[in-house]
Coordinates of C-alpha atoms in Angstrom, one line a residue:
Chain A
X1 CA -29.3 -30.4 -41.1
X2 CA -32.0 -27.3 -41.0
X3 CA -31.1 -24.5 -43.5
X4 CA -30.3 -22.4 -40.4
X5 CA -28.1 -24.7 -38.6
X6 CA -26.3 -25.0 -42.0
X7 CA -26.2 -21.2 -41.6
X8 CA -24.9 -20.9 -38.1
X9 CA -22.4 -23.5 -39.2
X10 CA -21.0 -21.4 -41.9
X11 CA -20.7 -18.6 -39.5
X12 CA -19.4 -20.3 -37.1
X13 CA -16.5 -21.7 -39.3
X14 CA -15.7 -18.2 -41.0
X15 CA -15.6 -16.3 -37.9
X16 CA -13.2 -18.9 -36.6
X17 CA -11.0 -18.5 -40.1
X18 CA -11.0 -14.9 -39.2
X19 CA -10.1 -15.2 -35.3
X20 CA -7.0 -17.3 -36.6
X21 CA -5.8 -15.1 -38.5
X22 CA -5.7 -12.1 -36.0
X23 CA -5.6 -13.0 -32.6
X24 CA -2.2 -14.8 -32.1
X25 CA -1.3 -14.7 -28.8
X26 CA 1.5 -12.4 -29.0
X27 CA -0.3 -9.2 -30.7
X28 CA 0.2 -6.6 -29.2
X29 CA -3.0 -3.7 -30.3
X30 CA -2.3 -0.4 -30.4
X31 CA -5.5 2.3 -30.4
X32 CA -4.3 5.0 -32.7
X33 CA -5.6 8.4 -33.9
X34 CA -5.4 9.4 -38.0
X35 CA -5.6 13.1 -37.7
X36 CA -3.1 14.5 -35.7
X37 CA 0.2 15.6 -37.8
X38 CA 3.0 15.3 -37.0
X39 CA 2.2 12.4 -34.3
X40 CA -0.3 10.3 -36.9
X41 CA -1.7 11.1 -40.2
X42 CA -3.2 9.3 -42.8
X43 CA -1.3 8.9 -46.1
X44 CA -3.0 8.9 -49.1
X45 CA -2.6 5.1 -49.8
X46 CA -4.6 4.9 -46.3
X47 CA -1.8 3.6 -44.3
X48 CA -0.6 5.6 -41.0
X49 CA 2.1 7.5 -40.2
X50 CA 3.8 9.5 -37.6
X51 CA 5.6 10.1 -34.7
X52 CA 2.7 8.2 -32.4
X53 CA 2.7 5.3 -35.2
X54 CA 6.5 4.5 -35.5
X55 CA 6.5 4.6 -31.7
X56 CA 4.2 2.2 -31.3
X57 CA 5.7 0.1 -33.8
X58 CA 9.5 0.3 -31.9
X59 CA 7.5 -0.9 -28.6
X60 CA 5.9 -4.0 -30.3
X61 CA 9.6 -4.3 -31.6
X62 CA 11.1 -4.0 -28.6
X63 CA 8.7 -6.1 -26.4
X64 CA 9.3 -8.9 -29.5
X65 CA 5.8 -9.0 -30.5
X66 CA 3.5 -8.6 -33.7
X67 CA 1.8 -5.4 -33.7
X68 CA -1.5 -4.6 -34.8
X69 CA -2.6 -0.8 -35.1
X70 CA -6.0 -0.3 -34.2
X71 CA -7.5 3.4 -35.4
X72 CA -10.2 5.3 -33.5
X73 CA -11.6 8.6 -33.3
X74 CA -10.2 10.8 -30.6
X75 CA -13.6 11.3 -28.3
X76 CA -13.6 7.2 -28.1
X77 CA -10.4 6.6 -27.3
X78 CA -10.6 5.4 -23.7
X79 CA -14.2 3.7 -23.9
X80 CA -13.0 1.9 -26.9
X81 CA -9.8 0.5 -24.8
X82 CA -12.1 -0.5 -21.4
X83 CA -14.2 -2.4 -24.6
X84 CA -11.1 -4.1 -25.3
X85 CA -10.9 -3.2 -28.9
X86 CA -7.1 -2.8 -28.3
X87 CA -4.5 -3.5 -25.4
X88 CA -2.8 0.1 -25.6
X89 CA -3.4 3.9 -26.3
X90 CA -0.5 5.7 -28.3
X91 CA -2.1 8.5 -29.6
X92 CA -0.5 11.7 -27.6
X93 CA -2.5 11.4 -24.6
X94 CA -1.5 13.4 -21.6
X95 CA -1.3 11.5 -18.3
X96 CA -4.0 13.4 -16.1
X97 CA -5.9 12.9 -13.0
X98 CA -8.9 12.6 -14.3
X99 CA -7.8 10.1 -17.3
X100 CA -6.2 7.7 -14.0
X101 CA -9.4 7.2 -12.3
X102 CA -10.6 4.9 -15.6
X103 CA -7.0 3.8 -16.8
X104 CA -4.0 3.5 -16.0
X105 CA -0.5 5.0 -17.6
X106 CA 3.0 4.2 -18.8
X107 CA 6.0 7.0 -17.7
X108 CA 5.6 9.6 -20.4
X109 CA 7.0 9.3 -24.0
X110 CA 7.3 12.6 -24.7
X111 CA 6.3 16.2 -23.1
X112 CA 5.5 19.4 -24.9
X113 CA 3.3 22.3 -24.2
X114 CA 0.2 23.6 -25.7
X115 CA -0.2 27.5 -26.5
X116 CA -3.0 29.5 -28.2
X117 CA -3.7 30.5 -31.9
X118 CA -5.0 32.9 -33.5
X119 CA -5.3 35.3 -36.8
X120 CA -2.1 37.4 -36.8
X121 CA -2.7 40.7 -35.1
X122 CA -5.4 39.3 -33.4
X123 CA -5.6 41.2 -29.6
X124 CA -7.8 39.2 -27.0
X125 CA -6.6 38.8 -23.3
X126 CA -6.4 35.7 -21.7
X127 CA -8.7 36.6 -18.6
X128 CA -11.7 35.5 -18.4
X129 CA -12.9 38.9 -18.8
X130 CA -11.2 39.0 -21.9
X131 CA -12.5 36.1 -23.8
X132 CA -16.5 36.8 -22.7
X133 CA -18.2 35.7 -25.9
X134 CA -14.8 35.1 -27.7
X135 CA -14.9 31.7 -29.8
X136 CA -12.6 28.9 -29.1
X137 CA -12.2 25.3 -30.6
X138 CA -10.8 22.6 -29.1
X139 CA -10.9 18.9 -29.8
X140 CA -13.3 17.2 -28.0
X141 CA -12.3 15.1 -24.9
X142 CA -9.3 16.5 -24.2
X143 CA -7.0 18.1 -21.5
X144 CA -7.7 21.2 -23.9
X145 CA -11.3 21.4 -23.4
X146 CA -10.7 20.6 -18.9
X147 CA -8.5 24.0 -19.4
X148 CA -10.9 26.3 -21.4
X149 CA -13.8 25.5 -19.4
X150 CA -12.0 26.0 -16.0
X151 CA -10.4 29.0 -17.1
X152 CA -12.7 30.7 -19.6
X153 CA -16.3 30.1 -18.7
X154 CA -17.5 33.2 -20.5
X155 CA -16.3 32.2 -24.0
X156 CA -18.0 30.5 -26.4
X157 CA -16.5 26.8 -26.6
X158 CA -16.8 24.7 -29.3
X159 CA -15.9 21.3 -29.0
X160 CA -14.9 19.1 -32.5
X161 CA -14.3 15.4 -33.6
X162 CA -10.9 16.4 -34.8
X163 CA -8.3 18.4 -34.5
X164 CA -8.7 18.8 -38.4
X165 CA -12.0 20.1 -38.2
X166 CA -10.8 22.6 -35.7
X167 CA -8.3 24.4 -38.1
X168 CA -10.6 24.2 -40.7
X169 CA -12.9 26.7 -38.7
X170 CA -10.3 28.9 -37.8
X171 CA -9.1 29.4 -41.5
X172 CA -13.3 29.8 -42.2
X173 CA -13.4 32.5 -39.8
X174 CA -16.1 30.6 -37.7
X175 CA -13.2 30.8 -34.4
X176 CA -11.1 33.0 -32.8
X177 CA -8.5 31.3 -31.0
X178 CA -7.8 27.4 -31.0
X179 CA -5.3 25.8 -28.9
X180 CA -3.7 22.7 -29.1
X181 CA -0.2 21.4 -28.8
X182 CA 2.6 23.4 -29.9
X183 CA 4.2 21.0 -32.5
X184 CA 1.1 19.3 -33.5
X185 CA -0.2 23.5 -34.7
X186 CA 3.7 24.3 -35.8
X187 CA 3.9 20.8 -38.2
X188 CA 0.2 20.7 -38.8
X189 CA -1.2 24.0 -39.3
X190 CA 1.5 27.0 -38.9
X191 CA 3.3 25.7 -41.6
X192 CA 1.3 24.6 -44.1
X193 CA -0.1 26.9 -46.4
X194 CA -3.6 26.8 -44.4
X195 CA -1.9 28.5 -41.6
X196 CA -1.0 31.3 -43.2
X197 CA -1.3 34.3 -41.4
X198 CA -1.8 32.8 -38.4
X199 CA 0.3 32.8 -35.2
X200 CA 0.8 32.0 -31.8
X201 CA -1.2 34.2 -28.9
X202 CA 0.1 34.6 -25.0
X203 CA 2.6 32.0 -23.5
X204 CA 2.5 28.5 -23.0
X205 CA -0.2 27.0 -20.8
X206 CA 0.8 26.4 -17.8
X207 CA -1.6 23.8 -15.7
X208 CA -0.6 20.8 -14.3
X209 CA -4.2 19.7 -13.1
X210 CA -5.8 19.6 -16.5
X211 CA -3.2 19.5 -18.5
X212 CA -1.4 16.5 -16.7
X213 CA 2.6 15.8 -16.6
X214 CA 3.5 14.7 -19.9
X215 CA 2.3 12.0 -22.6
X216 CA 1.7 8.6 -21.9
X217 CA 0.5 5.3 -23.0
X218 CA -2.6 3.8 -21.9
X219 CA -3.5 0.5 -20.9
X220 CA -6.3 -1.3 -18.8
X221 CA -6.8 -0.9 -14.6
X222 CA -4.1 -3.5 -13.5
X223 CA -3.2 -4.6 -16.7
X224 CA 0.9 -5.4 -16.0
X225 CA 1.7 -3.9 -19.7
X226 CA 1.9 -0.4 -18.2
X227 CA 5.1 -1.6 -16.5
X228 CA 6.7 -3.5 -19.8
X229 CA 6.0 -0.5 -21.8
X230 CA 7.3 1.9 -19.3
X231 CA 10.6 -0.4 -19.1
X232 CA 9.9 -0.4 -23.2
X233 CA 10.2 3.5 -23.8
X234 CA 13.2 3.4 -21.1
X235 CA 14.9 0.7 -23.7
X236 CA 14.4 2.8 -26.6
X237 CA 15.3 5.9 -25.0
X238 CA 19.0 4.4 -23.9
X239 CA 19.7 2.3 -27.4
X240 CA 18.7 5.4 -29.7
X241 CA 15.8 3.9 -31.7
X242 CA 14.1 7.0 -29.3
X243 CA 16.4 9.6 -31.4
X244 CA 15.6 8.3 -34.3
X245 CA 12.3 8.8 -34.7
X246 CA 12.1 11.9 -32.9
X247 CA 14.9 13.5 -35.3
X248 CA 12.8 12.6 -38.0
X249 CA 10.2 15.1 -37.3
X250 CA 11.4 17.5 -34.7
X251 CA 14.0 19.5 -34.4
X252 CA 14.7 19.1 -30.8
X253 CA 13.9 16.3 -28.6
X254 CA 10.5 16.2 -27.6
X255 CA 11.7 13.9 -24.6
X256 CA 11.3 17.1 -22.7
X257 CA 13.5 16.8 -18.6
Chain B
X1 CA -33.5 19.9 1.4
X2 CA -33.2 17.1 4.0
X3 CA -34.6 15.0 1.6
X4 CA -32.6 16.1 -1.7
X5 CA -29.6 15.3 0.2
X6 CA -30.3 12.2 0.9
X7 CA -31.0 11.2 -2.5
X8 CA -27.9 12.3 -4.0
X9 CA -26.2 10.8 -1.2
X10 CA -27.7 7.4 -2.2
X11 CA -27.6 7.9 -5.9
X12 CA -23.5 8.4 -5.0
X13 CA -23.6 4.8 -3.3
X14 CA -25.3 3.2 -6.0
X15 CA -22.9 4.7 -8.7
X16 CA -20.0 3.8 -6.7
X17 CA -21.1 0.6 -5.4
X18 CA -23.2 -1.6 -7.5
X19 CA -24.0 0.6 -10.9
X20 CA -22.0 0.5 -14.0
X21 CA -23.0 4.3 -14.4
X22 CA -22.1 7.2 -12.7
X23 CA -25.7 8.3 -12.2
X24 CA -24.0 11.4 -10.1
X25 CA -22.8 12.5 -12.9
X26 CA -25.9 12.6 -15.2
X27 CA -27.8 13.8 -12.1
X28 CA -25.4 17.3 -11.9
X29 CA -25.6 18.0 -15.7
X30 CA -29.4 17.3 -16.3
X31 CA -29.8 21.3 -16.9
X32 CA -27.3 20.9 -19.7
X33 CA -29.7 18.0 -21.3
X34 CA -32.9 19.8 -21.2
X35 CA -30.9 22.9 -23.3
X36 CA -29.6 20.2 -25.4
X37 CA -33.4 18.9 -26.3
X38 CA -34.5 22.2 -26.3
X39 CA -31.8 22.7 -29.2
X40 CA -33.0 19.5 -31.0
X41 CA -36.4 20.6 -30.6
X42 CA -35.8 24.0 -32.1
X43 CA -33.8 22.5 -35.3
X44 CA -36.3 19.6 -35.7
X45 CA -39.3 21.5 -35.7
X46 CA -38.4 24.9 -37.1
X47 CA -37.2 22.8 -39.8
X48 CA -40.3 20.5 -40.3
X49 CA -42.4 23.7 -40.5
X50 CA -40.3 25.4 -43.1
X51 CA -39.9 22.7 -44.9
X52 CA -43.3 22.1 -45.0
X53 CA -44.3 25.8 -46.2
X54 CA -42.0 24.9 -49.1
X55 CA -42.8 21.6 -49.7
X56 CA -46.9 22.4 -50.1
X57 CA -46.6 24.8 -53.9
X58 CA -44.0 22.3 -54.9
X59 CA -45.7 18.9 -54.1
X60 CA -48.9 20.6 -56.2
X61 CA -46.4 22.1 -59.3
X62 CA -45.0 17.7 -59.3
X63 CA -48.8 16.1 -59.0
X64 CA -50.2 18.5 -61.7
X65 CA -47.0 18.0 -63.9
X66 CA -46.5 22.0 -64.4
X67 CA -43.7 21.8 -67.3
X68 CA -40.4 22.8 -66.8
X69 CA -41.0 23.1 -63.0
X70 CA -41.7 19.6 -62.5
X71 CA -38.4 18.2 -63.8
X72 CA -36.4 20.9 -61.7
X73 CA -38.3 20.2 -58.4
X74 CA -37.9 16.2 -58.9
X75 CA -34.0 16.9 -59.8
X76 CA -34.1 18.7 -56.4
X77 CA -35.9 15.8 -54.6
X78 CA -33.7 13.5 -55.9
X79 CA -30.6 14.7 -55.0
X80 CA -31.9 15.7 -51.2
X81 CA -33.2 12.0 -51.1
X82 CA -30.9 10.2 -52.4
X83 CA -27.4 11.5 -50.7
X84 CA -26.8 11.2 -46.9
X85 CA -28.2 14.3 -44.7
X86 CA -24.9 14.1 -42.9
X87 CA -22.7 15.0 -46.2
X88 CA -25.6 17.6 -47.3
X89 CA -24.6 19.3 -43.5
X90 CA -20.9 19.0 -44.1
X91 CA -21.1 20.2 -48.0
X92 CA -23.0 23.3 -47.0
X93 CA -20.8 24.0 -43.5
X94 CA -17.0 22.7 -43.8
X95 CA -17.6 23.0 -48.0
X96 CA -18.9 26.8 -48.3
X97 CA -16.6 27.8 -45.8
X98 CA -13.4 26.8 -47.8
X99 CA -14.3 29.6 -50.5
X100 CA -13.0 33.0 -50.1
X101 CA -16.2 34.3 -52.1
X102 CA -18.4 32.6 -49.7
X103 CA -16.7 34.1 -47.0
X104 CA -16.7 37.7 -48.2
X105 CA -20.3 37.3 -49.3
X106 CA -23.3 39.3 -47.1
X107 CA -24.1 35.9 -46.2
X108 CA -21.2 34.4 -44.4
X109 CA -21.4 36.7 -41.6
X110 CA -24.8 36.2 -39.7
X111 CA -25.8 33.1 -41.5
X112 CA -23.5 30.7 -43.1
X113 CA -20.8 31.3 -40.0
X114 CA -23.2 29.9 -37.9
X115 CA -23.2 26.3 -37.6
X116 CA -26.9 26.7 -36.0
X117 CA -28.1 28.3 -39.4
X118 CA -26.3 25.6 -41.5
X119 CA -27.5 23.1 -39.7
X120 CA -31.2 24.8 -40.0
X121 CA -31.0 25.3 -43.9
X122 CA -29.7 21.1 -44.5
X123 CA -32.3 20.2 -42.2
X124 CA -34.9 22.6 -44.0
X125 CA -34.3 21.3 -47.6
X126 CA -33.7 17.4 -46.6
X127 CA -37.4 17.3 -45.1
X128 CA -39.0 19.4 -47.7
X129 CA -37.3 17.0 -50.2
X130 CA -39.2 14.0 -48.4
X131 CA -42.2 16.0 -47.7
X132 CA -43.0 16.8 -51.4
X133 CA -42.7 13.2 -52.8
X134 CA -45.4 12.2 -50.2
X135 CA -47.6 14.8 -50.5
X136 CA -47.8 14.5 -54.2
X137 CA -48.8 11.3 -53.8
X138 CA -51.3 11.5 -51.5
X139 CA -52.7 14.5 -54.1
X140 CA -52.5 11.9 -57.0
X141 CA -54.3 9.9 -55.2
X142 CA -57.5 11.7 -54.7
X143 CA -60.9 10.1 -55.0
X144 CA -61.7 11.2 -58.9
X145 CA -65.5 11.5 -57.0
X146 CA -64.0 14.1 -54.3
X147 CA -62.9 16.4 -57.1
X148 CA -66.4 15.9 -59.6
X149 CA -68.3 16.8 -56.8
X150 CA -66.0 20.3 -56.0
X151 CA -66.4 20.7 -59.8
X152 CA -70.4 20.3 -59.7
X153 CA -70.4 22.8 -57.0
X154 CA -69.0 25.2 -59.2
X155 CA -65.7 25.5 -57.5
X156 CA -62.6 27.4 -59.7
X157 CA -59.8 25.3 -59.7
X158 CA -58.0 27.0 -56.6
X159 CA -60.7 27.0 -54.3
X160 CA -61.0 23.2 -55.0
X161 CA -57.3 22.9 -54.1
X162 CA -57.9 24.6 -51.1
X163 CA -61.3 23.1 -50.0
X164 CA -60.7 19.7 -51.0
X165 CA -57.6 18.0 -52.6
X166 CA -55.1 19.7 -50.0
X167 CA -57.4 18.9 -46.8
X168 CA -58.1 15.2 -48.4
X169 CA -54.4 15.0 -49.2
X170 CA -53.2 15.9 -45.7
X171 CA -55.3 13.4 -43.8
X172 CA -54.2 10.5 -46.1
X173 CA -50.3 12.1 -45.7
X174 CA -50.7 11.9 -42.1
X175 CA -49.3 8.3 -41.0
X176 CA -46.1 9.4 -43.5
X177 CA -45.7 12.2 -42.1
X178 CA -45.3 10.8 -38.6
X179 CA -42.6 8.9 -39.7
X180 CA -40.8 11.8 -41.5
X181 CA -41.1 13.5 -38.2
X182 CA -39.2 11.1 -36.5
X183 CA -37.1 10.6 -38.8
X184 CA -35.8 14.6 -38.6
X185 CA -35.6 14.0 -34.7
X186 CA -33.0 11.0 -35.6
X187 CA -31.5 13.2 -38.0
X188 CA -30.9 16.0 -35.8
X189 CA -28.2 14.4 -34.1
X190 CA -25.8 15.4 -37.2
X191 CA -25.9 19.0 -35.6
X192 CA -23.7 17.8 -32.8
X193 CA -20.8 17.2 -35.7
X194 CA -20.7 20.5 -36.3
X195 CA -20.1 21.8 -32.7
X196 CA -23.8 22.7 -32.0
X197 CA -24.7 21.7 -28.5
X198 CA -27.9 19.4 -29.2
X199 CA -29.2 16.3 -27.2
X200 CA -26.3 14.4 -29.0
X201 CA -24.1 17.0 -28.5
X202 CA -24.6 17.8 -24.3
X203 CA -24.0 13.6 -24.4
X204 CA -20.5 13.9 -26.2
X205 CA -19.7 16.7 -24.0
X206 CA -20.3 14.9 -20.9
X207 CA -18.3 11.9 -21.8
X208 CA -15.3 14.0 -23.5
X209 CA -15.3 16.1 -20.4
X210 CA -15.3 12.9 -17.8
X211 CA -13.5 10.4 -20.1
X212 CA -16.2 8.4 -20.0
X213 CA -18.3 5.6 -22.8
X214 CA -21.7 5.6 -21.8
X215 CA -23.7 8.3 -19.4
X216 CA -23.7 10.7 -22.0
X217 CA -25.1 8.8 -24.5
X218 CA -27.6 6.3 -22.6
X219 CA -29.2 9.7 -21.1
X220 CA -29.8 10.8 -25.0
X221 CA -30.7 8.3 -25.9
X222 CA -33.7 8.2 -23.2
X223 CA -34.3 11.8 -24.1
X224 CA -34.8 10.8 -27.8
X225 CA -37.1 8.0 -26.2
X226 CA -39.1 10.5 -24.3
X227 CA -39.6 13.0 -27.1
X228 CA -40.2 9.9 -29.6
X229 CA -43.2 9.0 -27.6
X230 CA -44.7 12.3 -27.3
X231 CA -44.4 12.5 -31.2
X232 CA -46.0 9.2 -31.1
X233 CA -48.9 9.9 -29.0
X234 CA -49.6 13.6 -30.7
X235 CA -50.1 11.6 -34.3
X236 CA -51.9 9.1 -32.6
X237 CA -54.5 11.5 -31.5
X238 CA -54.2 13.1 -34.5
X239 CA -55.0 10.3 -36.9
X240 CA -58.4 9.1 -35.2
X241 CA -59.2 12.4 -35.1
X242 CA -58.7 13.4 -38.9
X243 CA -58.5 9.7 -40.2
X244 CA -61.2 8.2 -38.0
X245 CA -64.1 7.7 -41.0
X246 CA -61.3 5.2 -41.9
X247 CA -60.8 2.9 -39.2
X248 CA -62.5 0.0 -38.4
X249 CA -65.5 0.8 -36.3
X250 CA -66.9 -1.6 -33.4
X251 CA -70.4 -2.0 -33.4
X252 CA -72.6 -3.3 -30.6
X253 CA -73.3 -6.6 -31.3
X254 CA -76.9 -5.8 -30.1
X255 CA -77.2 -3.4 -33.2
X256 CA -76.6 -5.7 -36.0
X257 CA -78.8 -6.5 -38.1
X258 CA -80.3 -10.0 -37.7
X259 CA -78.6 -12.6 -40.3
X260 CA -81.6 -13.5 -42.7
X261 CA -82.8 -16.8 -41.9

């Protein structure tokens, strides 16, 4: 046996050791974000966390099979599933138009609205007069970014890896206004001691065609999960493993009607 | 016109039908591309020249071993060379900015607010870092006959900088410095991390916008191609015209001498 046959060999034999130990036929891989408070965070022992994270986990639960969280950056989310890095998307992603035509969605988990922030006092009108040359952060790839660049052409966007990195600038001065989901900027920046002295600016968005009709998994084109999970959430919702998880980090229930 | 339509309306068939890539897409935001190269190119070379004004006096205080100076410009080399450009970017734009100070100080507001002059500075000191070591070299390495020669003419000890080590030195830091020129293009991509819209950046756009995994970045990436070889073919040019006494020279075999019988 040649040196690199012996090689190839080895290879050969430890990837198999490897594919063993993960792929058993009943994982079920979730793609999950890290930095996104309250719906997934990183703890400082590494694991995850969150309102995205035990939801996944009550879904594998419920559908009776092992679960295996997957993380990935935001801006890769959907490439990274078409790749079949993982089977599912539960990482607060709103079910839009544009997001159908390259995947397809469960019923929504959960429905909340995004609204603006800025520094307290802070007077900028929401026209698209009003926000010529005004800076706003959003995080990249997202139903955020569809809506500022339809509605405010004339401001100066800038797009980030995460939605971390967005508050950062804010608090650095380097923005004017970020928006992002309500609970998300309440849990994750508003009250924390980095949002202080910042608030809310203007209403709620209201945009169906960017920002879609609620948050949903993702799966694959055809891929039959969409219906078990859909039938999945429905279980959870009715036998109160739903309510559990939502009490323990909101206040109401993010269910929405 | 008759013609332009026709060619989208094929390029829409072929991206629907039989192509992987929605070449429709890339097609409608090729402006956005060129502004994102002409960002890269402004960073890379704004920085290359910058850092090579700096890098010049403090490659000569390092080969002439100027006390004091040397061991503070090789500290400075060392730590620009030997830690990632990306962290350098992020130290100097999400680290600054945590500090009140910093963001009181008359710098924050037209420069260090401004990830394009963050991004500038980072780029500016990590080439000049690379640019020294190499160019100290190559003045180390001077013939000892190049400078007893400028010393039999008489020449003071500037003017034989100027006349001859620095001109020799350049020409033998030349293939180096291609690569060094390269590698800032390559480098430049960390710009898009900090929401500037380079090459990188238009690419990440695009597919954040669309929800999609690879227009944005295959057209980069053919971008960075195209730019690469236009580097390429400048220092090519350049090197047989400054370093052509040194390359092998084809001689008509009709001129050599005959082989003594």
């Amino acid at each position: 046996m040649s040196l690199k046959t012996k090689l190839l060999a080895t290879v050969l034999s430890a990837t198999s050791l490897f594919a063993g130990g993960t792929a058993m036929a009943d994982t079920l891989r979730m793609g999950v974000e890290g930095a996104y408070a309250p719906f997934s965070k990183k703890e400082a022992d590494g694991t995850l966390s969150g309102f995205d994270i035990d939801i996944a986990l009550a879904l594998c639960a419920e559908l009776n099979r092992e679960c295996e969280l997957v993380e990935q950056e935001w801006d890769g989310m959907i490439p990274a599933l078409i790749a079949n890095k993982y089977d599912a998307i539960v990482a607060s992603m709103s079910i839009t138009e544009d997001r159908k035509k390259k995947v397809d969605f469960t019923e929504k988990y959960y429905f909340t609205p995004s609204r603006f922030i800025a520094k307290e006092g802070t007077e900028i009108e929401l026209t698209q007069e009003g926000t010529k040359g005004v800076k706003i952060g959003v995080l990249r790839g997202t139903t955020l970014q569809c809506h500022v660049e339809k509605m405010y052409p004339d401001a100066d966007i800038k797009l980030y890896n995460t939605q971390e990195d967005v508050f950062a600038d804010l608090v650095a001065g380097r923005l004017d206004l970020q928006l992002n989901n309500t609970l998300q900027a309440i849990d994750g920046f508003l009250n924390t001691p980095q949002g202080e002295g910042f608030a809310f600016l203007g209403e709620d968005v209201d945009d169906i065609e960017c920002m879609g009709e609620g948050t949903g998994i993702a799966v694959r084109k055809g891929d039959p999960l969409a219906e078990e999970l859909s039938a999945a959430i429905k279980a959870i919702r009715a036998n109160g493993t739903y309510d559990e998880i939502n009490d323990k980090y909101f206040d109401i229930d993010i269910y929405g009607k | 016109m008759e013609n332009e339509r026709s060619f989208l309306e094929y390029l829409r068939d072929f991206s629907e039908t039989s192509s992987p890539l929605d070449f429709v897409l890339i097609y409608d935001n090729l402006g956005k591309f060129f502004e994102g190269a002409l960002v890269t190119l402004q960073l890379t070379f704004l920085a290359l020249f910058i850092g090579g004004l700096i890098a010049i006096p403090l490659a000569i205080a390092r080969a002439y071993r100027k006390p004091g100076l040397n061991q503070v410009i090789w500290g400075y080399t060392y730590a620009f060379r030997g830690t990632p450009l990306l962290v350098q970017t992020y130290l100097l734009y999400f680290g600054l900015g945590q500090f009140e100070a910093v963001r009181t100080s008359f710098l924050w507001d037209p420069i260090l607010s401004d990830p394009w002059w963050c991004v500038l500075i980072a780029f500016t000191l990590n080439t000049a870092a690379y640019t020294t070591e190499f160019l100290r070299g190559a003045i180390e390495t001077t013939p000892k006959g190049e400078i007893e020669a400028a010393k039999a003419c008489g020449m003071s000890p500037l003017t034989r900088m100027r006349l001859v080590e620095l001109p020799s030195a350049f020409r033998r830091a030349l293939p180096a410095y291609s690569n060094e020129v390269i590698f800032t293009l390559h480098g430049s991509v960390i710009a898009s991390t900090v929401t500037l819209q380079d090459l990188l950046g238009v690419g990440r756009w695009l597919n954040g916008r669309y929800y999609l995994a690879y227009e944005g970045f295959v057209t980069a990436m053919l971008f960075y191609m195209a730019i690469v070889f236009l580097i390429s073919l400048g220092f090519k040019y350049a090197e047989r015209r400054y370093l052509g006494h040194l390359q092998p020279r084809e001689v008509d075999p009709s001129e050599r001498a005959p082989i003594a019988a």
